[in-house]
């Protein structure tokens, strides 16, 4: 009997997640053993159920998919992470692989390709779109030097920055998070230092460029 691949789906859009789970569960060689809508939840659940493959969306609340991938790779040996993201920059893909991802696919991929990719990463094979495969090969061969990624922000720093992106003042953020204005200012100082910026606007832009903060994460009120 063919061994069944166990899959954890980490996707913050419930409709997309449930539809993908239904397709996977119809495969005779696959079974969805968990679904989660946050990055921190993905790390926790992966540690609890130890699936063969985690299909990870990058734009996740509470903990971005890049950092979640890094933690799963470090804490759950043998678990392969297949990342889905709208970002296709070469450096961004390199960062994902350095974080421990086994494969990467654009979010526009067809379901048939996703199923093939899940099977491939479950075997320990790397999955990369042809458009970025060559630069990754050159990087791994040491032919190219690519800049180190900035240190990721903490969960609280991302939370503060998301509220900044939503237009809230320091006082508003303090009230929303039940902390002091001085604590908010300290968080912003740490954010500026990590991102190498000098203003709130620059911090938001840089975080979005790195994929740590998505436009849809802007606070709505």
Coordinates of C-alpha atoms in Angstrom, one line a residue:
X1 CA 0.0 0.0 0.0
X2 CA 1.3 3.4 -1.0
X3 CA 2.4 5.6 1.9
X4 CA 0.1 8.6 2.5
X5 CA 1.6 12.1 2.6
X6 CA 0.4 14.0 5.6
X7 CA -0.2 17.7 4.8
X8 CA -0.7 20.8 7.0
X9 CA -2.2 23.8 5.3
X10 CA -1.2 27.3 6.6
X11 CA -3.4 29.9 4.8
X12 CA -5.2 32.8 6.3
X13 CA -8.0 32.9 3.8
X14 CA -10.5 30.2 5.0
X15 CA -12.2 29.7 1.7
X16 CA -8.9 29.1 -0.2
X17 CA -7.7 26.9 2.6
X18 CA -10.8 24.7 2.7
X19 CA -11.0 24.4 -1.1
X20 CA -7.4 23.3 -1.3
X21 CA -7.9 20.8 1.6
X22 CA -10.8 19.3 -0.3
X23 CA -8.7 18.8 -3.4
X24 CA -5.8 17.3 -1.5
X25 CA -8.1 14.9 0.5
X26 CA -9.4 13.5 -2.8
X27 CA -5.9 12.3 -3.6
X28 CA -5.3 8.6 -2.7
X29 CA -1.8 9.3 -1.6
X30 CA -2.4 12.5 0.5
X31 CA -4.3 13.5 3.6
X32 CA -4.8 16.9 5.2
X33 CA -4.0 16.5 8.9
X34 CA -4.4 20.1 10.0
X35 CA -5.4 23.6 8.8
X36 CA -4.4 26.9 10.4
X37 CA -4.8 30.6 9.6
X38 CA -1.8 32.2 11.3
X39 CA 2.0 31.8 11.2
X40 CA 2.4 31.2 14.9
X41 CA -0.4 28.6 14.7
X42 CA 1.5 26.9 11.9
X43 CA 4.6 26.6 14.0
X44 CA 2.7 25.2 17.0
X45 CA 0.6 22.7 15.0
X46 CA 3.5 21.5 12.9
X47 CA 5.3 20.7 16.2
X48 CA 2.3 18.9 17.6
X49 CA 1.3 16.7 14.5
X50 CA 4.6 16.6 12.6
X51 CA 3.2 16.4 9.1
X52 CA 5.3 15.4 6.1
X53 CA 4.6 18.7 4.3
X54 CA 3.5 22.1 5.3
X55 CA 2.0 24.2 2.5
X56 CA 2.8 27.7 3.8
X57 CA 1.3 31.0 2.6
X58 CA 3.8 33.9 3.2
X59 CA 1.3 36.7 4.0
X60 CA 0.2 35.3 7.4
X61 CA -1.0 37.3 10.4
X62 CA 0.8 37.1 13.8
X63 CA 3.9 35.6 12.3
X64 CA 4.9 36.0 8.7
X65 CA 5.4 32.8 6.6
X66 CA 9.2 33.4 6.2
X67 CA 9.8 33.4 10.0
X68 CA 7.3 30.5 10.5
X69 CA 9.2 28.5 7.9
X70 CA 12.5 29.2 9.6
X71 CA 11.1 28.0 13.0
X72 CA 9.5 24.9 11.5
X73 CA 12.7 24.0 9.7
X74 CA 14.6 24.3 13.0
X75 CA 12.1 22.7 15.4
X76 CA 10.4 20.0 13.3
X77 CA 13.1 17.9 11.6
X78 CA 11.9 16.0 8.6
X79 CA 9.0 18.3 7.9
X80 CA 9.2 19.8 4.4
X81 CA 7.9 23.3 3.8
X82 CA 6.4 24.3 0.4
X83 CA 5.9 28.1 0.3
X84 CA 3.2 29.8 -1.8
X85 CA 3.8 33.5 -2.4
X86 CA 3.0 36.3 -4.8
X87 CA 6.6 37.6 -4.5
X88 CA 9.0 36.4 -7.2
X89 CA 12.2 38.5 -6.7
X90 CA 15.3 36.4 -6.8
X91 CA 16.6 37.6 -3.4
X92 CA 13.2 36.9 -1.8
X93 CA 13.3 33.3 -3.1
X94 CA 16.8 32.9 -1.8
X95 CA 15.7 34.1 1.6
X96 CA 12.9 31.5 1.7
X97 CA 15.4 28.7 0.9
X98 CA 17.8 29.9 3.5
X99 CA 15.0 29.9 6.0
X100 CA 14.6 26.2 5.3
X101 CA 11.9 26.0 2.6
X102 CA 12.1 22.9 0.4
X103 CA 10.2 24.5 -2.4
X104 CA 8.5 27.6 -3.6
X105 CA 5.6 28.2 -6.0
X106 CA 3.7 31.4 -7.1
X107 CA 0.2 31.7 -5.7
X108 CA -1.1 31.6 -9.2
X109 CA -0.1 28.0 -9.6
X110 CA -2.7 25.5 -10.8
X111 CA -3.9 22.9 -8.4
X112 CA -2.4 20.1 -10.5
X113 CA 1.0 21.7 -10.2
X114 CA 0.6 22.2 -6.4
X115 CA -0.2 18.5 -6.0
X116 CA 2.9 17.5 -8.0
X117 CA 5.0 19.9 -5.9
X118 CA 3.7 18.4 -2.6
X119 CA 4.7 14.9 -3.8
X120 CA 8.1 16.2 -4.8
X121 CA 8.9 18.0 -1.6
X122 CA 7.7 15.0 0.4
X123 CA 10.4 13.1 -1.4
X124 CA 12.9 15.8 -0.3
X125 CA 13.2 17.3 -3.8
X126 CA 13.4 21.0 -4.3
X127 CA 10.6 22.7 -6.2
X128 CA 11.4 26.0 -8.0
X129 CA 9.8 27.8 -11.0
X130 CA 12.1 27.8 -14.0
X131 CA 12.3 31.6 -13.9
X132 CA 14.3 31.6 -10.6
X133 CA 15.9 28.1 -10.7
X134 CA 19.1 29.3 -12.5
X135 CA 19.9 32.1 -10.1
X136 CA 19.4 29.7 -7.2
X137 CA 21.7 27.2 -8.7
X138 CA 24.4 29.9 -9.2
X139 CA 23.9 31.1 -5.6
X140 CA 24.2 27.6 -4.2
X141 CA 27.3 27.1 -6.2
X142 CA 28.8 30.2 -4.7
X143 CA 29.0 32.1 -8.0
X144 CA 26.8 35.0 -6.7
X145 CA 26.9 37.0 -3.5
X146 CA 23.4 38.1 -2.4
X147 CA 22.9 40.4 0.5
X148 CA 21.9 39.0 3.8
X149 CA 18.2 39.5 4.7
X150 CA 17.3 41.9 7.4
X151 CA 16.5 40.5 10.8
X152 CA 12.8 39.7 11.0
X153 CA 10.7 41.8 13.3
X154 CA 9.1 40.3 16.4
X155 CA 5.4 39.6 16.5
X156 CA 4.8 42.7 18.6
X157 CA 6.9 44.9 16.3
X158 CA 4.9 43.6 13.3
X159 CA 1.7 44.3 15.2
X160 CA 2.8 47.9 16.0
X161 CA 3.9 48.4 12.4
X162 CA 0.6 47.1 11.0
X163 CA -1.2 49.7 13.1
X164 CA 1.2 52.4 11.9
X165 CA 0.3 51.4 8.4
X166 CA -3.3 51.8 9.2
X167 CA -2.7 55.4 10.1
X168 CA -2.9 55.2 13.9
X169 CA -0.9 57.6 16.1
X170 CA 1.4 56.4 18.9
X171 CA -1.3 57.2 21.4
X172 CA -3.9 55.3 19.4
X173 CA -1.6 52.3 19.2
X174 CA -0.9 52.4 22.9
X175 CA -4.6 52.3 23.7
X176 CA -5.3 49.5 21.2
X177 CA -2.5 47.3 22.5
X178 CA -2.9 48.3 26.2
X179 CA 0.6 49.5 26.5
X180 CA 2.2 52.9 27.3
X181 CA 3.1 55.5 24.6
X182 CA 6.7 55.2 25.7
X183 CA 6.6 51.4 25.0
X184 CA 5.2 52.1 21.5
X185 CA 8.1 54.6 20.9
X186 CA 10.6 52.0 22.0
X187 CA 9.1 49.4 19.6
X188 CA 9.3 51.9 16.8
X189 CA 13.0 52.7 17.6
X190 CA 13.8 49.0 17.4
X191 CA 11.9 48.7 14.1
X192 CA 13.8 51.7 12.7
X193 CA 17.1 50.1 13.7
X194 CA 16.3 46.7 12.3
X195 CA 15.0 48.1 9.0
X196 CA 17.6 50.9 8.7
X197 CA 15.1 53.6 8.3
X198 CA 14.3 56.9 10.0
X199 CA 10.5 57.4 9.7
X200 CA 7.2 55.6 10.1
X201 CA 6.5 55.8 6.4
X202 CA 9.9 54.3 5.4
X203 CA 9.4 51.5 8.0
X204 CA 6.1 50.5 6.5
X205 CA 7.4 50.6 2.9
X206 CA 10.5 48.6 3.8
X207 CA 8.5 46.0 5.7
X208 CA 6.2 45.6 2.7
X209 CA 9.2 45.2 0.4
X210 CA 10.6 42.4 2.6
X211 CA 7.2 40.7 2.7
X212 CA 6.8 41.1 6.4
X213 CA 3.8 43.4 6.1
X214 CA 1.2 43.1 3.4
X215 CA -1.1 45.9 2.2
X216 CA -4.2 43.8 3.4
X217 CA -2.8 43.9 6.9
X218 CA -3.5 47.6 7.2
X219 CA -5.8 48.3 10.1
X220 CA -9.3 49.1 9.1
X221 CA -10.4 50.9 12.1

